[in-house]
PDB file of C-alpha atoms and ligand atoms in Angstrom:
ATOM      1  CA  UNK A   1     -12.516 -27.828 -19.992  1.00 45.00           C
ATOM      2  CA  UNK A   2      -9.251 -26.660 -21.509  1.00 52.00           C
ATOM      3  CA  UNK A   3      -8.016 -23.281 -20.380  1.00 54.00           C
ATOM      4  CA  UNK A   4      -7.816 -22.039 -23.967  1.00 56.00           C
ATOM      5  CA  UNK A   5     -11.570 -22.512 -24.196  1.00 62.00           C
ATOM      6  CA  UNK A   6     -13.252 -19.213 -23.295  1.00 56.00           C
ATOM      7  CA  UNK A   7     -15.991 -21.196 -21.532  1.00 59.00           C
ATOM      8  CA  UNK A   8     -13.446 -22.157 -18.868  1.00 65.00           C
ATOM      9  CA  UNK A   9     -13.111 -18.612 -17.561  1.00 70.00           C
ATOM     10  CA  UNK A  10     -15.339 -16.546 -15.344  1.00 72.00           C
ATOM     11  CA  UNK A  11     -16.358 -13.561 -17.446  1.00 68.00           C
ATOM     12  CA  UNK A  12     -19.632 -12.494 -15.968  1.00 68.00           C
ATOM     13  CA  UNK A  13     -19.145 -11.982 -12.226  1.00 81.00           C
ATOM     14  CA  UNK A  14     -19.870  -8.470 -11.058  1.00 91.00           C
ATOM     15  CA  UNK A  15     -18.648  -9.166  -7.545  1.00 97.00           C
ATOM     16  CA  UNK A  16     -15.115 -10.416  -6.918  1.00 98.00           C
ATOM     17  CA  UNK A  17     -14.768 -13.760  -5.137  1.00 98.00           C
ATOM     18  CA  UNK A  18     -11.333 -12.778  -3.867  1.00 98.00           C
ATOM     19  CA  UNK A  19     -10.107  -9.270  -3.026  1.00 98.00           C
ATOM     20  CA  UNK A  20      -6.438  -8.569  -2.214  1.00 99.00           C
ATOM     21  CA  UNK A  21      -5.405  -5.262  -0.640  1.00 99.00           C
ATOM     22  CA  UNK A  22      -2.141  -3.412  -0.022  1.00 99.00           C
ATOM     23  CA  UNK A  23      -3.102  -1.322   2.989  1.00 98.00           C
ATOM     24  CA  UNK A  24      -0.787   1.628   2.459  1.00 98.00           C
ATOM     25  CA  UNK A  25      -0.643   5.163   3.805  1.00 98.00           C
ATOM     26  CA  UNK A  26      -0.838   4.749   7.592  1.00 98.00           C
ATOM     27  CA  UNK A  27       2.374   6.704   8.176  1.00 98.00           C
ATOM     28  CA  UNK A  28       1.448   9.599   5.909  1.00 98.00           C
ATOM     29  CA  UNK A  29      -2.003   9.827   7.443  1.00 98.00           C
ATOM     30  CA  UNK A  30      -0.449  10.044  10.915  1.00 98.00           C
ATOM     31  CA  UNK A  31       2.089  12.635   9.798  1.00 98.00           C
ATOM     32  CA  UNK A  32      -0.671  14.822   8.374  1.00 98.00           C
ATOM     33  CA  UNK A  33      -2.436  14.622  11.755  1.00 98.00           C
ATOM     34  CA  UNK A  34       0.851  15.449  13.533  1.00 98.00           C
ATOM     35  CA  UNK A  35       0.694  12.065  15.224  1.00 98.00           C
ATOM     36  CA  UNK A  36       3.245   9.283  15.485  1.00 98.00           C
ATOM     37  CA  UNK A  37       3.292   6.588  12.796  1.00 98.00           C
ATOM     38  CA  UNK A  38       2.026   3.918  15.199  1.00 98.00           C
ATOM     39  CA  UNK A  39      -1.171   5.929  15.694  1.00 98.00           C
ATOM     40  CA  UNK A  40      -1.653   5.580  11.930  1.00 98.00           C
ATOM     41  CA  UNK A  41      -1.152   1.815  12.148  1.00 98.00           C
ATOM     42  CA  UNK A  42      -3.692   1.617  14.986  1.00 98.00           C
ATOM     43  CA  UNK A  43      -6.212   3.534  12.925  1.00 98.00           C
ATOM     44  CA  UNK A  44      -5.413   1.125  10.108  1.00 98.00           C
ATOM     45  CA  UNK A  45      -6.666  -1.759  12.255  1.00 98.00           C
ATOM     46  CA  UNK A  46     -10.022   0.025  12.506  1.00 98.00           C
ATOM     47  CA  UNK A  47     -10.201   0.170   8.725  1.00 98.00           C
ATOM     48  CA  UNK A  48      -9.471  -3.553   8.620  1.00 98.00           C
ATOM     49  CA  UNK A  49     -12.507  -4.162  10.824  1.00 98.00           C
ATOM     50  CA  UNK A  50     -14.711  -2.087   8.561  1.00 98.00           C
ATOM     51  CA  UNK A  51     -13.555  -3.775   5.351  1.00 98.00           C
ATOM     52  CA  UNK A  52     -13.834  -7.260   6.864  1.00 98.00           C
ATOM     53  CA  UNK A  53     -17.418  -6.406   7.849  1.00 98.00           C
ATOM     54  CA  UNK A  54     -18.169  -5.198   4.326  1.00 98.00           C
ATOM     55  CA  UNK A  55     -16.780  -8.422   2.841  1.00 98.00           C
ATOM     56  CA  UNK A  56     -18.968 -10.480   5.167  1.00 98.00           C
ATOM     57  CA  UNK A  57     -22.045  -8.512   4.239  1.00 97.00           C
ATOM     58  CA  UNK A  58     -21.293  -8.822   0.543  1.00 97.00           C
ATOM     59  CA  UNK A  59     -20.475 -12.532   0.926  1.00 97.00           C
ATOM     60  CA  UNK A  60     -17.073 -12.130  -0.693  1.00 98.00           C
ATOM     61  CA  UNK A  61     -15.294 -15.462  -0.262  1.00 98.00           C
ATOM     62  CA  UNK A  62     -11.684 -14.440   0.328  1.00 98.00           C
ATOM     63  CA  UNK A  63      -9.990 -11.259   1.548  1.00 98.00           C
ATOM     64  CA  UNK A  64      -6.190 -11.099   1.516  1.00 98.00           C
ATOM     65  CA  UNK A  65      -4.536  -8.192   3.341  1.00 98.00           C
ATOM     66  CA  UNK A  66      -0.879  -7.187   3.127  1.00 98.00           C
ATOM     67  CA  UNK A  67       0.034  -6.356   6.721  1.00 98.00           C
ATOM     68  CA  UNK A  68       3.836  -6.590   6.773  1.00 98.00           C
ATOM     69  CA  UNK A  69       6.147  -7.244   3.857  1.00 98.00           C
ATOM     70  CA  UNK A  70       9.394  -9.159   3.897  1.00 97.00           C
ATOM     71  CA  UNK A  71      11.053  -5.771   3.237  1.00 98.00           C
ATOM     72  CA  UNK A  72       9.342  -3.952   6.122  1.00 98.00           C
ATOM     73  CA  UNK A  73      12.053  -5.235   8.512  1.00 98.00           C
ATOM     74  CA  UNK A  74      14.138  -2.427   6.974  1.00 98.00           C
ATOM     75  CA  UNK A  75      12.118   0.158   8.907  1.00 98.00           C
ATOM     76  CA  UNK A  76      13.455   1.704  12.115  1.00 98.00           C
ATOM     77  CA  UNK A  77      13.632  -0.916  14.883  1.00 98.00           C
ATOM     78  CA  UNK A  78      11.201   1.079  16.993  1.00 98.00           C
ATOM     79  CA  UNK A  79       8.472   1.023  14.331  1.00 98.00           C
ATOM     80  CA  UNK A  80       9.040  -2.686  13.653  1.00 98.00           C
ATOM     81  CA  UNK A  81       8.777  -3.386  17.396  1.00 97.00           C
ATOM     82  CA  UNK A  82       5.554  -1.415  17.729  1.00 98.00           C
ATOM     83  CA  UNK A  83       4.085  -3.165  14.669  1.00 98.00           C
ATOM     84  CA  UNK A  84       4.937  -6.529  16.254  1.00 97.00           C
ATOM     85  CA  UNK A  85       3.177  -5.452  19.464  1.00 97.00           C
ATOM     86  CA  UNK A  86       0.123  -4.385  17.478  1.00 97.00           C
ATOM     87  CA  UNK A  87       0.088  -7.691  15.599  1.00 97.00           C
ATOM     88  CA  UNK A  88       0.450  -9.598  18.873  1.00 97.00           C
ATOM     89  CA  UNK A  89      -2.508  -7.799  20.441  1.00 97.00           C
ATOM     90  CA  UNK A  90      -4.664  -8.128  17.310  1.00 96.00           C
ATOM     91  CA  UNK A  91      -3.956 -11.865  17.154  1.00 96.00           C
ATOM     92  CA  UNK A  92      -5.784 -12.176  20.436  1.00 94.00           C
ATOM     93  CA  UNK A  93      -8.411  -9.431  20.558  1.00 94.00           C
ATOM     94  CA  UNK A  94      -9.410  -9.276  16.900  1.00 96.00           C
ATOM     95  CA  UNK A  95      -9.269 -13.024  16.373  1.00 96.00           C
ATOM     96  CA  UNK A  96     -11.930 -13.622  19.020  1.00 96.00           C
ATOM     97  CA  UNK A  97     -14.223 -11.293  17.087  1.00 97.00           C
ATOM     98  CA  UNK A  98     -13.368 -12.998  13.806  1.00 98.00           C
ATOM     99  CA  UNK A  99     -14.240 -16.331  15.346  1.00 98.00           C
ATOM    100  CA  UNK A 100     -17.603 -15.059  16.603  1.00 98.00           C
ATOM    101  CA  UNK A 101     -18.329 -13.993  13.038  1.00 98.00           C
ATOM    102  CA  UNK A 102     -17.495 -17.397  11.527  1.00 98.00           C
ATOM    103  CA  UNK A 103     -14.375 -16.028   9.787  1.00 98.00           C
ATOM    104  CA  UNK A 104     -11.438 -18.298   9.096  1.00 98.00           C
ATOM    105  CA  UNK A 105      -8.024 -16.678   9.561  1.00 98.00           C
ATOM    106  CA  UNK A 106      -4.845 -17.721   7.834  1.00 98.00           C
ATOM    107  CA  UNK A 107      -1.518 -15.965   8.182  1.00 98.00           C
ATOM    108  CA  UNK A 108       0.550 -16.324   5.043  1.00 98.00           C
ATOM    109  CA  UNK A 109       4.260 -15.590   4.906  1.00 98.00           C
ATOM    110  CA  UNK A 110       7.407 -16.815   6.602  1.00 97.00           C
ATOM    111  CA  UNK A 111       6.351 -17.125  10.263  1.00 96.00           C
ATOM    112  CA  UNK A 112       9.767 -18.324  11.362  1.00 96.00           C
ATOM    113  CA  UNK A 113      11.154 -14.773  11.531  1.00 96.00           C
ATOM    114  CA  UNK A 114       8.589 -13.690  14.112  1.00 97.00           C
ATOM    115  CA  UNK A 115       9.215 -13.745  17.856  1.00 96.00           C
ATOM    116  CA  UNK A 116       8.122 -17.008  19.490  1.00 97.00           C
ATOM    117  CA  UNK A 117       5.159 -15.366  21.267  1.00 97.00           C
ATOM    118  CA  UNK A 118       3.729 -14.242  17.914  1.00 97.00           C
ATOM    119  CA  UNK A 119       4.312 -17.612  16.252  1.00 98.00           C
ATOM    120  CA  UNK A 120       2.347 -19.283  19.053  1.00 98.00           C
ATOM    121  CA  UNK A 121      -0.543 -16.862  18.687  1.00 97.00           C
ATOM    122  CA  UNK A 122      -0.616 -17.439  14.925  1.00 98.00           C
ATOM    123  CA  UNK A 123      -0.890 -21.196  15.461  1.00 98.00           C
ATOM    124  CA  UNK A 124      -3.635 -20.712  18.065  1.00 98.00           C
ATOM    125  CA  UNK A 125      -5.595 -18.215  15.971  1.00 98.00           C
ATOM    126  CA  UNK A 126      -5.513 -20.466  12.919  1.00 98.00           C
ATOM    127  CA  UNK A 127      -6.543 -23.472  14.990  1.00 98.00           C
ATOM    128  CA  UNK A 128      -9.390 -21.587  16.689  1.00 98.00           C
ATOM    129  CA  UNK A 129     -10.900 -20.453  13.381  1.00 98.00           C
ATOM    130  CA  UNK A 130      -9.967 -23.477  11.253  1.00 98.00           C
ATOM    131  CA  UNK A 131     -13.488 -24.878  10.982  1.00 98.00           C
ATOM    132  CA  UNK A 132     -15.233 -21.595  10.234  1.00 98.00           C
ATOM    133  CA  UNK A 133     -16.801 -21.511   6.815  1.00 97.00           C
ATOM    134  CA  UNK A 134     -17.659 -17.838   6.380  1.00 97.00           C
ATOM    135  CA  UNK A 135     -15.177 -15.356   4.936  1.00 98.00           C
ATOM    136  CA  UNK A 136     -11.586 -16.568   4.595  1.00 98.00           C
ATOM    137  CA  UNK A 137      -9.229 -13.827   5.761  1.00 98.00           C
ATOM    138  CA  UNK A 138      -5.608 -14.197   4.719  1.00 98.00           C
ATOM    139  CA  UNK A 139      -3.234 -11.859   6.498  1.00 98.00           C
ATOM    140  CA  UNK A 140       0.090 -11.609   4.697  1.00 98.00           C
ATOM    141  CA  UNK A 141       2.777 -11.057   7.317  1.00 98.00           C
ATOM    142  CA  UNK A 142       6.486 -11.266   6.562  1.00 98.00           C
ATOM    143  CA  UNK A 143       5.165 -12.137   3.142  1.00 98.00           C
ATOM    144  CA  UNK A 144       6.912 -11.568  -0.145  1.00 98.00           C
ATOM    145  CA  UNK A 145       5.755 -12.718  -3.567  1.00 98.00           C
ATOM    146  CA  UNK A 146       9.309 -13.755  -4.389  1.00 98.00           C
ATOM    147  CA  UNK A 147       9.551 -15.731  -1.148  1.00 98.00           C
ATOM    148  CA  UNK A 148       6.302 -17.528  -1.985  1.00 98.00           C
ATOM    149  CA  UNK A 149       7.544 -18.626  -5.401  1.00 98.00           C
ATOM    150  CA  UNK A 150      10.953 -19.528  -3.978  1.00 98.00           C
ATOM    151  CA  UNK A 151       9.510 -21.822  -1.298  1.00 98.00           C
ATOM    152  CA  UNK A 152       7.294 -23.504  -3.911  1.00 98.00           C
ATOM    153  CA  UNK A 153      10.330 -24.095  -6.142  1.00 98.00           C
ATOM    154  CA  UNK A 154      12.253 -25.536  -3.204  1.00 98.00           C
ATOM    155  CA  UNK A 155       9.477 -28.063  -2.514  1.00 98.00           C
ATOM    156  CA  UNK A 156       9.256 -29.107  -6.154  1.00 98.00           C
ATOM    157  CA  UNK A 157      13.027 -29.337  -6.474  1.00 98.00           C
ATOM    158  CA  UNK A 158      13.118 -31.630  -3.426  1.00 98.00           C
ATOM    159  CA  UNK A 159      10.466 -33.867  -5.029  1.00 98.00           C
ATOM    160  CA  UNK A 160      12.455 -33.967  -8.245  1.00 97.00           C
ATOM    161  CA  UNK A 161      15.622 -34.944  -6.386  1.00 97.00           C
ATOM    162  CA  UNK A 162      13.683 -37.714  -4.618  1.00 97.00           C
ATOM    163  CA  UNK A 163      12.489 -38.976  -7.977  1.00 97.00           C
ATOM    164  CA  UNK A 164       8.823 -38.299  -7.123  1.00 97.00           C
ATOM    165  CA  UNK A 165       8.421 -35.990 -10.106  1.00 97.00           C
ATOM    166  CA  UNK A 166      10.353 -35.209 -13.256  1.00 97.00           C
ATOM    167  CA  UNK A 167      11.751 -31.700 -13.517  1.00 96.00           C
ATOM    168  CA  UNK A 168      10.668 -31.427 -17.143  1.00 95.00           C
ATOM    169  CA  UNK A 169       7.101 -32.395 -16.209  1.00 96.00           C
ATOM    170  CA  UNK A 170       6.564 -29.483 -13.783  1.00 97.00           C
ATOM    171  CA  UNK A 171       3.393 -27.606 -14.719  1.00 97.00           C
ATOM    172  CA  UNK A 172       1.945 -24.276 -13.634  1.00 97.00           C
ATOM    173  CA  UNK A 173      -0.695 -26.207 -11.656  1.00 97.00           C
ATOM    174  CA  UNK A 174       2.081 -27.995  -9.734  1.00 98.00           C
ATOM    175  CA  UNK A 175       3.702 -24.665  -8.858  1.00 98.00           C
ATOM    176  CA  UNK A 176       0.324 -23.261  -7.825  1.00 98.00           C
ATOM    177  CA  UNK A 177      -0.273 -26.227  -5.550  1.00 98.00           C
ATOM    178  CA  UNK A 178       2.818 -25.298  -3.511  1.00 98.00           C
ATOM    179  CA  UNK A 179       2.063 -21.569  -3.153  1.00 98.00           C
ATOM    180  CA  UNK A 180       0.724 -20.125   0.128  1.00 97.00           C
ATOM    181  CA  UNK A 181      -2.782 -19.708  -1.226  1.00 98.00           C
ATOM    182  CA  UNK A 182      -3.034 -23.028  -3.044  1.00 98.00           C
ATOM    183  CA  UNK A 183      -6.562 -24.208  -3.677  1.00 97.00           C
ATOM    184  CA  UNK A 184      -8.014 -20.692  -3.537  1.00 98.00           C
ATOM    185  CA  UNK A 185      -9.240 -18.702  -6.515  1.00 97.00           C
ATOM    186  CA  UNK A 186      -6.720 -16.046  -7.578  1.00 98.00           C
ATOM    187  CA  UNK A 187      -7.637 -12.496  -6.542  1.00 98.00           C
ATOM    188  CA  UNK A 188     -10.195 -10.980  -8.912  1.00 98.00           C
ATOM    189  CA  UNK A 189      -9.647  -7.483  -7.582  1.00 98.00           C
ATOM    190  CA  UNK A 190      -6.464  -5.906  -6.206  1.00 98.00           C
ATOM    191  CA  UNK A 191      -6.674  -2.614  -4.331  1.00 99.00           C
ATOM    192  CA  UNK A 192      -3.771  -0.429  -3.233  1.00 99.00           C
ATOM    193  CA  UNK A 193      -4.518   2.596  -1.099  1.00 99.00           C
ATOM    194  CA  UNK A 194      -2.088   5.435  -0.421  1.00 98.00           C
ATOM    195  CA  UNK A 195      -1.395   6.627  -3.953  1.00 98.00           C
ATOM    196  CA  UNK A 196       1.554   4.434  -4.959  1.00 98.00           C
ATOM    197  CA  UNK A 197       1.105   2.374  -8.088  1.00 98.00           C
ATOM    198  CA  UNK A 198       3.293  -0.620  -7.468  1.00 98.00           C
ATOM    199  CA  UNK A 199       3.073  -4.209  -6.227  1.00 98.00           C
ATOM    200  CA  UNK A 200       5.861  -3.963  -3.592  1.00 98.00           C
ATOM    201  CA  UNK A 201       6.526  -7.710  -3.702  1.00 98.00           C
ATOM    202  CA  UNK A 202       2.948  -8.651  -2.731  1.00 98.00           C
ATOM    203  CA  UNK A 203       1.319 -11.491  -4.654  1.00 98.00           C
ATOM    204  CA  UNK A 204       3.189 -11.843  -7.930  1.00 97.00           C
ATOM    205  CA  UNK A 205       2.124 -15.142  -9.435  1.00 98.00           C
ATOM    206  CA  UNK A 206      -1.488 -14.841  -8.271  1.00 98.00           C
ATOM    207  CA  UNK A 207      -2.049 -11.346  -9.716  1.00 98.00           C
ATOM    208  CA  UNK A 208      -1.379 -12.470 -13.290  1.00 97.00           C
ATOM    209  CA  UNK A 209      -4.959 -11.705 -14.397  1.00 97.00           C
ATOM    210  CA  UNK A 210      -6.251  -9.669 -11.478  1.00 98.00           C
ATOM    211  CA  UNK A 211      -8.010  -6.339 -12.065  1.00 98.00           C
ATOM    212  CA  UNK A 212      -5.903  -3.570 -10.491  1.00 98.00           C
ATOM    213  CA  UNK A 213      -7.364  -0.589  -8.640  1.00 98.00           C
ATOM    214  CA  UNK A 214      -5.296   2.221  -7.157  1.00 98.00           C
ATOM    215  CA  UNK A 215      -6.593   5.032  -4.981  1.00 98.00           C
ATOM    216  CA  UNK A 216      -4.919   8.038  -3.366  1.00 98.00           C
ATOM    217  CA  UNK A 217      -7.065   7.540  -0.252  1.00 98.00           C
ATOM    218  CA  UNK A 218      -4.866   6.651   2.711  1.00 99.00           C
ATOM    219  CA  UNK A 219      -5.668   3.355   4.453  1.00 98.00           C
ATOM    220  CA  UNK A 220      -6.803   4.856   7.814  1.00 98.00           C
ATOM    221  CA  UNK A 221      -9.576   6.754   6.007  1.00 98.00           C
ATOM    222  CA  UNK A 222     -10.454   4.116   3.431  1.00 98.00           C
ATOM    223  CA  UNK A 223     -14.037   3.228   4.309  1.00 98.00           C
ATOM    224  CA  UNK A 224     -17.061   1.338   3.044  1.00 98.00           C
ATOM    225  CA  UNK A 225     -17.886   3.995   0.449  1.00 98.00           C
ATOM    226  CA  UNK A 226     -14.289   3.915  -0.855  1.00 98.00           C
ATOM    227  CA  UNK A 227     -14.490   0.124  -0.989  1.00 98.00           C
ATOM    228  CA  UNK A 228     -17.761   0.358  -2.907  1.00 98.00           C
ATOM    229  CA  UNK A 229     -16.031   2.608  -5.461  1.00 98.00           C
ATOM    230  CA  UNK A 230     -13.407  -0.080  -6.033  1.00 98.00           C
ATOM    231  CA  UNK A 231     -16.118  -2.726  -6.374  1.00 98.00           C
ATOM    232  CA  UNK A 232     -18.076  -0.688  -8.893  1.00 97.00           C
ATOM    233  CA  UNK A 233     -14.914  -0.055 -10.902  1.00 98.00           C
ATOM    234  CA  UNK A 234     -14.434  -3.832 -10.952  1.00 97.00           C
ATOM    235  CA  UNK A 235     -18.044  -4.447 -11.976  1.00 96.00           C
ATOM    236  CA  UNK A 236     -17.624  -2.179 -14.997  1.00 95.00           C
ATOM    237  CA  UNK A 237     -14.616  -3.984 -16.438  1.00 95.00           C
ATOM    238  CA  UNK A 238     -14.483  -6.616 -19.120  1.00 94.00           C
ATOM    239  CA  UNK A 239     -12.094  -9.409 -18.210  1.00 94.00           C
ATOM    240  CA  UNK A 240     -10.781 -11.012 -21.362  1.00 94.00           C
ATOM    241  CA  UNK A 241      -8.028 -13.411 -20.282  1.00 94.00           C
ATOM    242  CA  UNK A 242      -6.470 -13.164 -23.722  1.00 95.00           C
ATOM    243  CA  UNK A 243      -9.669 -13.584 -25.706  1.00 95.00           C
ATOM    244  CA  UNK A 244     -11.316 -10.879 -27.795  1.00 96.00           C
ATOM    245  CA  UNK A 245     -14.051  -8.657 -26.454  1.00 96.00           C
ATOM    246  CA  UNK A 246     -16.514 -10.192 -28.927  1.00 95.00           C
ATOM    247  CA  UNK A 247     -15.815 -13.709 -27.658  1.00 94.00           C
ATOM    248  CA  UNK A 248     -16.469 -12.556 -24.100  1.00 95.00           C
ATOM    249  CA  UNK A 249     -19.700 -10.776 -25.060  1.00 93.00           C
ATOM    250  CA  UNK A 250     -20.965 -13.914 -26.787  1.00 94.00           C
ATOM    251  CA  UNK A 251     -20.246 -15.926 -23.639  1.00 90.00           C
ATOM    252  CA  UNK A 252     -21.983 -13.379 -21.426  1.00 87.00           C
ATOM    253  CA  UNK A 253     -25.075 -13.505 -23.552  1.00 88.00           C
ATOM    254  CA  UNK A 254     -25.081 -17.284 -23.902  1.00 82.00           C
TER     255      UNK A 254
HETATM  256  C1  IPE B 301       1.284   0.591   5.472  1.00 52.94           C
HETATM  257  O1  IPE B 301       1.405   1.931   5.785  1.00 52.94           O
HETATM  258  C2  IPE B 301       1.445  -0.308   6.673  1.00 52.94           C
HETATM  259  C3  IPE B 301       2.688  -1.088   6.697  1.00 52.94           C
HETATM  260  C4  IPE B 301       3.560  -1.172   5.748  1.00 52.94           C
HETATM  261  C5  IPE B 301       2.928  -1.845   7.900  1.00 52.94           C
HETATM  262  P1  IPE B 301       2.812   2.639   5.764  1.00 52.94           P
HETATM  263  O2  IPE B 301       3.435   2.519   7.117  1.00 52.94           O
HETATM  264  O3  IPE B 301       3.645   2.122   4.648  1.00 52.94           O
HETATM  265  O4  IPE B 301       2.401   4.137   5.492  1.00 52.94           O
HETATM  266  P2  IPE B 301       3.179   5.202   4.609  1.00 52.94           P
HETATM  267  O5  IPE B 301       3.381   4.609   3.253  1.00 52.94           O
HETATM  268  O6  IPE B 301       4.465   5.498   5.307  1.00 52.94           O
HETATM  269  O7  IPE B 301       2.253   6.388   4.582  1.00 52.94           O
HETATM  270  C1  IPE B 302       3.677  -2.443   1.217  1.00 52.94           C
HETATM  271  O1  IPE B 302       3.729  -1.127   1.643  1.00 52.94           O
HETATM  272  C2  IPE B 302       3.568  -3.363   2.386  1.00 52.94           C
HETATM  273  C3  IPE B 302       2.363  -3.269   3.189  1.00 52.94           C
HETATM  274  C4  IPE B 302       1.334  -2.483   3.012  1.00 52.94           C
HETATM  275  C5  IPE B 302       2.342  -4.152   4.299  1.00 52.94           C
HETATM  276  P1  IPE B 302       5.098  -0.327   1.788  1.00 52.94           P
HETATM  277  O2  IPE B 302       4.730   1.031   2.247  1.00 52.94           O
HETATM  278  O3  IPE B 302       6.060  -1.089   2.611  1.00 52.94           O
HETATM  279  O4  IPE B 302       5.623  -0.306   0.274  1.00 52.94           O
HETATM  280  P2  IPE B 302       6.755   0.566  -0.414  1.00 52.94           P
HETATM  281  O5  IPE B 302       8.000   0.384   0.391  1.00 52.94           O
HETATM  282  O6  IPE B 302       6.308   1.997  -0.400  1.00 52.94           O
HETATM  283  O7  IPE B 302       6.857   0.046  -1.817  1.00 52.94           O
HETATM  284 MG1   MG B 303       3.887   2.716   2.727  1.00 52.94          MG
END
């Protein structure tokens, strides 16, 4: 089916197949509690558990969480160090639980910048959960949307230089095939907690037609009921993908 044919698009789903979240507001939550920022990040891990559980129960296929951006290295060295420690611990403790729950973990982003001990745990965690066929959990760590597109372009450019492909014949599907989340449906629903209304170099390409949801709720206190609010907002929207509302209605009723 051609993509200009409205029949080729998913217009009727009330539940997203893929949810992508910018988990923001840990630091501000901690500050309001007169606690250190790392306490906020630790509480944030608890929210991750709760939202992962909700996704399993709802049988959402893919959950993609922004854990550490390629720009977050700019934070004070102490906070970066503590975040690395938290990531290192979670890659062991949390991953065992994920595995017991048939969840497949993938860490997307440039792993090469992480300390060796973390890189090893990423490899082990992905290997341990590789055959699980429940929820797919993508954790974006040292991820940047620009980085993702750049590394895809580098791979295609190398193929063009080798004569495997022609530069002028590069299609959007070929670019997609080289992105970190190739083969997965694009996010249907994007959520950002913490009140900011920006993308902060998260998924750029993949959010082209995603429904956006912003909430002031800070990530450490974002819970199942807050998640349900985002899902019901999504369920009430009409996704048109460039078509008219009437075309979409006709398809829904067909
Ligand atoms: C998000 O919370 C977590 C990371 C970026 C690692 P923040 O740490 O950005 O929290 P705020 O925005 O300072 O409240
Ligand atoms: C985005 O949050 C990154 C993550 C949640 C991991 P930030 O808190 O780093 O974003 P900015 O700097 O406010 O845009
Ligand atoms: Mg923030």
